[in-house]
CSV table of C-alpha atoms and ligand atoms in Angstrom, one decimal:
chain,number,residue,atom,x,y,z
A,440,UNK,CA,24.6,-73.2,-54.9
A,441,UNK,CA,23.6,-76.8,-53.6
A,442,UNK,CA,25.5,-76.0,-49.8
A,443,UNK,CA,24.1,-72.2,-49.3
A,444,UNK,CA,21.0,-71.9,-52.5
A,445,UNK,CA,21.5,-68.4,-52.7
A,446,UNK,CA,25.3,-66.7,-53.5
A,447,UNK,CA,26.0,-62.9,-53.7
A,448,UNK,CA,28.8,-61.0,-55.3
A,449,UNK,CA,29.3,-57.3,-55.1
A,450,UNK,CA,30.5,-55.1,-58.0
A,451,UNK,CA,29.9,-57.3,-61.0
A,452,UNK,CA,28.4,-54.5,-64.0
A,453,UNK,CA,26.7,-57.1,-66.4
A,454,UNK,CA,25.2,-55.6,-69.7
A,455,UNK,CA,22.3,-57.4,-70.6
A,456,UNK,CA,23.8,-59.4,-73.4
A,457,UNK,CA,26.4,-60.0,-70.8
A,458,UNK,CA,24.2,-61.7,-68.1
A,459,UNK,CA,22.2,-63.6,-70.2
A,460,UNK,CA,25.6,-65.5,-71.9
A,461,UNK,CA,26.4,-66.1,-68.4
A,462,UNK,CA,23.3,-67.6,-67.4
A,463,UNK,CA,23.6,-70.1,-70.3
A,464,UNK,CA,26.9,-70.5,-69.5
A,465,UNK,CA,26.4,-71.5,-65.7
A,466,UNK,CA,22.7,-73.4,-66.3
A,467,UNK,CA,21.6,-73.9,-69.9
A,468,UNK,CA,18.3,-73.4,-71.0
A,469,UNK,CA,17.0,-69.8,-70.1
A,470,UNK,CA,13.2,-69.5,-69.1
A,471,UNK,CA,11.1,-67.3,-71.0
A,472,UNK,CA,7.7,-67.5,-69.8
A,473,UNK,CA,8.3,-66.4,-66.1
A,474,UNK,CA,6.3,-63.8,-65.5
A,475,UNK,CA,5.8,-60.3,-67.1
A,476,UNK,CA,6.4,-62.0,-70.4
A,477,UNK,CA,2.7,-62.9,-69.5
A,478,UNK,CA,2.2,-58.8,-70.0
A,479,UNK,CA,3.7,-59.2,-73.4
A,480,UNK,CA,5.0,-55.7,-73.3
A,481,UNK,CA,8.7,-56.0,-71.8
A,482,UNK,CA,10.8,-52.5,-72.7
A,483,UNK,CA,13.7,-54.8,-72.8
A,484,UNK,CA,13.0,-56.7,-76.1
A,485,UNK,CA,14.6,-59.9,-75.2
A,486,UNK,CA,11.8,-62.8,-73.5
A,487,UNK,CA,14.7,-64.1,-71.3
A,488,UNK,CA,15.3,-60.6,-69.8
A,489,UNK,CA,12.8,-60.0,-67.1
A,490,UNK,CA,12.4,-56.2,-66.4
A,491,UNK,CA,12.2,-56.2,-62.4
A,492,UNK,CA,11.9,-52.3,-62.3
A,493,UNK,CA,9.3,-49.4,-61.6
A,494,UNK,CA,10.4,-47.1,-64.5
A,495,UNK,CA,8.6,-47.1,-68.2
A,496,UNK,CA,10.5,-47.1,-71.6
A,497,UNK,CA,11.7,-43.8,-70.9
A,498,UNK,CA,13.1,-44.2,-67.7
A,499,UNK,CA,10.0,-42.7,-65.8
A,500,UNK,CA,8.5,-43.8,-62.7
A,501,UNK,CA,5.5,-45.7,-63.6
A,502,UNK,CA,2.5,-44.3,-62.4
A,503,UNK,CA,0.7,-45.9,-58.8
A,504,UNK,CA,-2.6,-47.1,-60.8
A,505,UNK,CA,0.0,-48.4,-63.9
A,506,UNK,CA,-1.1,-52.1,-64.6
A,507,UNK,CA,2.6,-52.9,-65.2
A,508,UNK,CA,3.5,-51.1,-61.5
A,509,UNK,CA,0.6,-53.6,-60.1
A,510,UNK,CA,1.7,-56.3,-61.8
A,511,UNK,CA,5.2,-56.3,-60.5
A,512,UNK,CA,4.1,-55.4,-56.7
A,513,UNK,CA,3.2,-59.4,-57.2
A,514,UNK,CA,6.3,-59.6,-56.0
A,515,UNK,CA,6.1,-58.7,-52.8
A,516,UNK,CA,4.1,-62.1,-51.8
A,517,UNK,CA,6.6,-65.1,-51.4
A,518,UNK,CA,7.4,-66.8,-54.2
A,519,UNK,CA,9.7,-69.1,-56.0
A,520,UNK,CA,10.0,-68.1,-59.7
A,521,UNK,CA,7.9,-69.5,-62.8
A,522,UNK,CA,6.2,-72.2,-60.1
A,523,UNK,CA,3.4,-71.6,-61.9
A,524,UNK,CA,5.1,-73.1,-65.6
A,525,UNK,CA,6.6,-76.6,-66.4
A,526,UNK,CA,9.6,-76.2,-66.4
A,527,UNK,CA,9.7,-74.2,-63.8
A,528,UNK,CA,12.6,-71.9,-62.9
A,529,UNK,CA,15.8,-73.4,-61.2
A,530,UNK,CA,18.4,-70.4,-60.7
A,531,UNK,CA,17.5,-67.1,-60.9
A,532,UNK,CA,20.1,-64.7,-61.5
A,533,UNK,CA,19.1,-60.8,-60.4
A,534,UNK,CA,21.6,-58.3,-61.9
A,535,UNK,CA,21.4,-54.5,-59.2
A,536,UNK,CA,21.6,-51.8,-62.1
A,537,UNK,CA,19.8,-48.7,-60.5
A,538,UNK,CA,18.9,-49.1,-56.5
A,539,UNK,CA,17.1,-46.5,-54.5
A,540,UNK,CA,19.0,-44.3,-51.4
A,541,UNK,CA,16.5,-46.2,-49.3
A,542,UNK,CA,16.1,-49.4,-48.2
A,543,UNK,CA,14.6,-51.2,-50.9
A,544,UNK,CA,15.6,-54.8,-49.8
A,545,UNK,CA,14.9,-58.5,-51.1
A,546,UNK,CA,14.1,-61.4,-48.2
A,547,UNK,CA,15.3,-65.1,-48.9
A,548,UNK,CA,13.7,-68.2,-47.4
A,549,UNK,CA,15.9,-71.3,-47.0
A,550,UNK,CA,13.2,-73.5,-47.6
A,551,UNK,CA,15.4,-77.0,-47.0
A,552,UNK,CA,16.5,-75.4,-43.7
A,553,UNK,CA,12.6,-75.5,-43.4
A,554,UNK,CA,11.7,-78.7,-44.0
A,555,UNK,CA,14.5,-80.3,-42.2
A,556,UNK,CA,12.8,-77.9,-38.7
A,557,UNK,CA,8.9,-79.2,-39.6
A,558,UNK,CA,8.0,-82.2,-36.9
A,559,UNK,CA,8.3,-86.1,-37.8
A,560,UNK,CA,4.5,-86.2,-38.1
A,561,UNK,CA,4.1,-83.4,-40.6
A,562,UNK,CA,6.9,-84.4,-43.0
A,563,UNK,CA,5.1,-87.7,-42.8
A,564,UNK,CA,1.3,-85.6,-43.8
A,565,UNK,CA,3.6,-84.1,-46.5
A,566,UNK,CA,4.7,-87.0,-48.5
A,567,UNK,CA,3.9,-87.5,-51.7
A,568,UNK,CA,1.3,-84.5,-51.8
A,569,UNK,CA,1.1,-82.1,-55.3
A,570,UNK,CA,0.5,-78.4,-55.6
A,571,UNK,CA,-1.2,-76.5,-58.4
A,572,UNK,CA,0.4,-73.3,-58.5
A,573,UNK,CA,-1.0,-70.7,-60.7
A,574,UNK,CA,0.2,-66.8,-60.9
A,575,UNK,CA,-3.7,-65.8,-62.0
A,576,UNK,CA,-4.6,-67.0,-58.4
A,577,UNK,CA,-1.4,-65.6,-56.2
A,578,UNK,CA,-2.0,-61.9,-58.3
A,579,UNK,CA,-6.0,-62.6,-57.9
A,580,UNK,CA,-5.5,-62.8,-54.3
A,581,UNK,CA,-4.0,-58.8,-54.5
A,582,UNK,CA,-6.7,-57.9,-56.7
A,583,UNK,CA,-4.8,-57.8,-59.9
A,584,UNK,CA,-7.2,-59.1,-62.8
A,585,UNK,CA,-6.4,-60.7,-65.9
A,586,UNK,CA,-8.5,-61.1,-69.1
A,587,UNK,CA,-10.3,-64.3,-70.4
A,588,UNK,CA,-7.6,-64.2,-72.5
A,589,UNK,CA,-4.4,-64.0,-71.2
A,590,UNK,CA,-6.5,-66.4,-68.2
A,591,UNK,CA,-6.3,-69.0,-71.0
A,592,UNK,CA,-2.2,-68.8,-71.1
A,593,UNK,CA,-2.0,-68.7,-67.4
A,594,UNK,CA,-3.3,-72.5,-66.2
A,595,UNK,CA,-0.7,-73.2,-64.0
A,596,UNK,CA,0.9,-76.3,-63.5
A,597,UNK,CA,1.5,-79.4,-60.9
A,598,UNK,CA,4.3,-80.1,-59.0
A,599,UNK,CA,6.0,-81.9,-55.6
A,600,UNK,CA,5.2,-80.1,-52.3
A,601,UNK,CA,8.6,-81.1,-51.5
A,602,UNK,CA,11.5,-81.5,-53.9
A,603,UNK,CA,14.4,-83.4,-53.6
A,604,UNK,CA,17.4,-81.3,-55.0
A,605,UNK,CA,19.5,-83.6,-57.1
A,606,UNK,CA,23.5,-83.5,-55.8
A,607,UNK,CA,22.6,-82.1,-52.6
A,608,UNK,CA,19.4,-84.8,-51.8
A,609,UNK,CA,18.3,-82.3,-49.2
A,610,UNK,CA,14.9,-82.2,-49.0
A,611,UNK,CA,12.5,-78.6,-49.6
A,612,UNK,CA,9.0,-77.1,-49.1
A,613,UNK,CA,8.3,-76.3,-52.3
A,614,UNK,CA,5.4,-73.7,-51.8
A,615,UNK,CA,5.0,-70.2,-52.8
A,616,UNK,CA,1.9,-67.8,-52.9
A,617,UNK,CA,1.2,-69.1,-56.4
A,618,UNK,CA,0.4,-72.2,-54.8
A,619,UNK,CA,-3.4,-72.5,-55.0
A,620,UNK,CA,-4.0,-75.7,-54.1
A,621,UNK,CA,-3.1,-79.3,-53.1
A,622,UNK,CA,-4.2,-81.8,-55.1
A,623,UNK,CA,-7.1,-84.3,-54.4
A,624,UNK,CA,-7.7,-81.7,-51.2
A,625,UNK,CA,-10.3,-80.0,-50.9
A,626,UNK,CA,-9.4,-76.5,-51.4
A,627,UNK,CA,-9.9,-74.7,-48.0
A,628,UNK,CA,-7.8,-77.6,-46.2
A,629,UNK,CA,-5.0,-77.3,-48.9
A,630,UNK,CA,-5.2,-73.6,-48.2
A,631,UNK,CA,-4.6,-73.8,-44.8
A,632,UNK,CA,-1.9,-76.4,-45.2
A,633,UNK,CA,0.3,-74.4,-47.8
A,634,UNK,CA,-0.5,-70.7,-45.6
A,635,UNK,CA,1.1,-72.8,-42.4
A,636,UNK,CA,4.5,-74.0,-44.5
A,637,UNK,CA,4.6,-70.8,-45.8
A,638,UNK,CA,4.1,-69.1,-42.1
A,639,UNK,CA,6.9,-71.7,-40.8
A,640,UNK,CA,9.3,-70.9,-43.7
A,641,UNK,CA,9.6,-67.2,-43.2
A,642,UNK,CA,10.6,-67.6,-39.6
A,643,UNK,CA,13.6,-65.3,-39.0
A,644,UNK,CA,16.0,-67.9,-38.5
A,645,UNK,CA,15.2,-69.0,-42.1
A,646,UNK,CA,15.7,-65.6,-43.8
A,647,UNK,CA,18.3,-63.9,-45.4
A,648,UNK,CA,17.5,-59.9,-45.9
A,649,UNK,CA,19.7,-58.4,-48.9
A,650,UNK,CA,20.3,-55.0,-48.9
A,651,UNK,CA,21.1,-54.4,-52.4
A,652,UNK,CA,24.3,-52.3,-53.7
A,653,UNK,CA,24.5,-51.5,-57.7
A,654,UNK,CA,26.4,-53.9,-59.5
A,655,UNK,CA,25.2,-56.7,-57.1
A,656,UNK,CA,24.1,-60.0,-59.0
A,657,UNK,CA,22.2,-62.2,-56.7
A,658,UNK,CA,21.6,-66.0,-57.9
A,659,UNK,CA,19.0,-68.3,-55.8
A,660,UNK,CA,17.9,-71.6,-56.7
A,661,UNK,CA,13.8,-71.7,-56.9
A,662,UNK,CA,13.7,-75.5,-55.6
A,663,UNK,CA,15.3,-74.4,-52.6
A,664,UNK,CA,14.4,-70.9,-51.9
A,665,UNK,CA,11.4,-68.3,-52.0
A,666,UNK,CA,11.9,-64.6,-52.1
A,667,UNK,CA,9.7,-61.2,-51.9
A,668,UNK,CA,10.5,-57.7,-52.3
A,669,UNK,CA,10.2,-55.5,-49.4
A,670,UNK,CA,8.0,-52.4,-49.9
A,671,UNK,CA,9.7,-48.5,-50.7
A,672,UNK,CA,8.7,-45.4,-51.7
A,673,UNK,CA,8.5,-46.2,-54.9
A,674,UNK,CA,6.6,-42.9,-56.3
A,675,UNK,CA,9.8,-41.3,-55.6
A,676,UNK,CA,12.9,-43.5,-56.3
A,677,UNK,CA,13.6,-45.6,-59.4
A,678,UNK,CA,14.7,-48.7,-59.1
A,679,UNK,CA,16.1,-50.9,-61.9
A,680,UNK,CA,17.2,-54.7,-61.8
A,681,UNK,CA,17.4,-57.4,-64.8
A,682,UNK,CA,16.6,-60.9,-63.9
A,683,UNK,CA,17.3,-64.1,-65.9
A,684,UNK,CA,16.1,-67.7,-64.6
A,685,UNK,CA,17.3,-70.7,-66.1
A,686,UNK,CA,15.1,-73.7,-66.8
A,687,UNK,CA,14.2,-76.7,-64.1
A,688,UNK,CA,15.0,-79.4,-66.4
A,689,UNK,CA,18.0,-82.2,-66.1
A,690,UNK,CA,21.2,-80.5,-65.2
A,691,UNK,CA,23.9,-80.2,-67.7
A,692,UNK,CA,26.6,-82.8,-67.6
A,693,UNK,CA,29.7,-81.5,-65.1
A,694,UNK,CA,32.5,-81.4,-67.8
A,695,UNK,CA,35.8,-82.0,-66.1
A,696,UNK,CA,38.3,-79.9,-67.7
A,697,UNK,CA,42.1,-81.3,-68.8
A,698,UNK,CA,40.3,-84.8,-69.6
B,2075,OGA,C1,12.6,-61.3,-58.9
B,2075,OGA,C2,12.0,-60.8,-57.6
B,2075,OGA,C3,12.3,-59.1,-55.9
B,2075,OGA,C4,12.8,-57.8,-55.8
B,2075,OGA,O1,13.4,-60.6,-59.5
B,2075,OGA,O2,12.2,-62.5,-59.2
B,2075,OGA,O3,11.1,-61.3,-57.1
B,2075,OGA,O4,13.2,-57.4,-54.7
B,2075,OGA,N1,12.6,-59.7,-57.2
B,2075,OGA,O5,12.8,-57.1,-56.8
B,2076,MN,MN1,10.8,-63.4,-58.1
């Protein structure tokens, strides 16, 4: 994970249960608060569990004016998972459990590979700068609404425009479309500054297109990374996938084994 941020293996058929003892297993904590747990209405019934689908409870396409459908096509901006919490998310783990006959494919930014391309006078701009990232604003800018009251669960939170990732110490742009604005800025600058790292990010030569196969499990590491789902016809073909994201807080301890 720290040399490439985002590993693939084919054919792996995790049952719920099963993926979420793994993600423990591999990074601790699990998140719970990364996105449609903001809903409140998962089908899944477990908060860890994220639901990355277009089907309802009983397996049927959601409708195209479905809040939960508009919701989820969120996705589609860049984004690094649960920016928008503290914690935020540090590996996200994306189990493939129905995928349509069509392209239906998920983009990966390296956003170290990123940073290390920006120019000697913008790393220097950069330093020691803080984001607000908030998903009210990145699903406001679509023109999904939320409700004074799930508004009041959704404040965002502060963090590093670029991270250091520990082990590694490579340096990362750590910007997303939940990233509002930078702090002490005023906003329209900030906005420009964040939509330009975001524009130099998703360069080709930064992105990784994968073209999903069932039983896939993707993992990516949200310091280091953003993603976005590419559009389908999504009226037509379901699509299932079960994500779990671990917790950014300090690492587990490395056990060695046989000592
Ligand atoms: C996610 C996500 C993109 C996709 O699971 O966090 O953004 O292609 N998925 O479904
Ligand atoms: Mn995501």
């Amino acid at each position: 994970m720290d040399e490439y941020a985002i590993l693939v293996f084919r054919d792996q058929p995790f049952s719920d249960e099963e993926q979420l003892a793994f993600a423990q297993r591999l990074d601790g904590q699990l998140h719970s608060r990364t996105g449609s747990a903001v809903l409140g209405n998962s089908r899944l019934g477990h908060e860890a569990l994220s639901d990355i689908s277009n089907v309802d409870e009983q397996g049927e396409i959601l409708k195209s004016a479905d809040r939960r459908r508009m919701y989820g096509l969120g996705n589609r901006l860049w984004h690094t998972d649960a920016s928008f919490q503290d914690p935020p998310g540090r590996y996200s783990m994306l189990s493939a459990r129905i995928v349509p006959p069509v392209g239906a494919d998920t983009e990966f930014a390296d956003m170290r590979a990123a940073y290390d391309a920006l120019p000697p006078e913008i790393k220097a701009q950069l330093e020691g700068l803080r984001v607000h990232h908030s998903i009210a604003y990145s699903r406001q800018t679509l023109g999904f609404e939320f409700s004074e009251e799930e508004q009041e669960k959704l404040k965002g939170a502060v963090h590093p425009l670029v991270r250091t990732i520990p082990r590694s110490h490579r340096r990362s742009l750590y910007v997303a479309s939940h990233a509002s604005r930078i702090i002490d800025w005023p906003v329209p600058e900030g906005r420009l500054l964040l939509r330009d790292l975001i524009e130099h990010a998703t360069q080709p030569e930064f992105v990784y297109r994968h073209a999903w196969r069932v039983g896939d499990l993707v993992i990516w590491d949200n310091r280091a990374t953003m993603h976005r789902a590419r559009p389908f016809d999504d009226a037509k073909y379901p699509r299932e996938l079960r994500r779990v994201t671990t917790l950014d807080i300090a690492e587990p301890a490395i056990v060695a084994s046989g000592s």
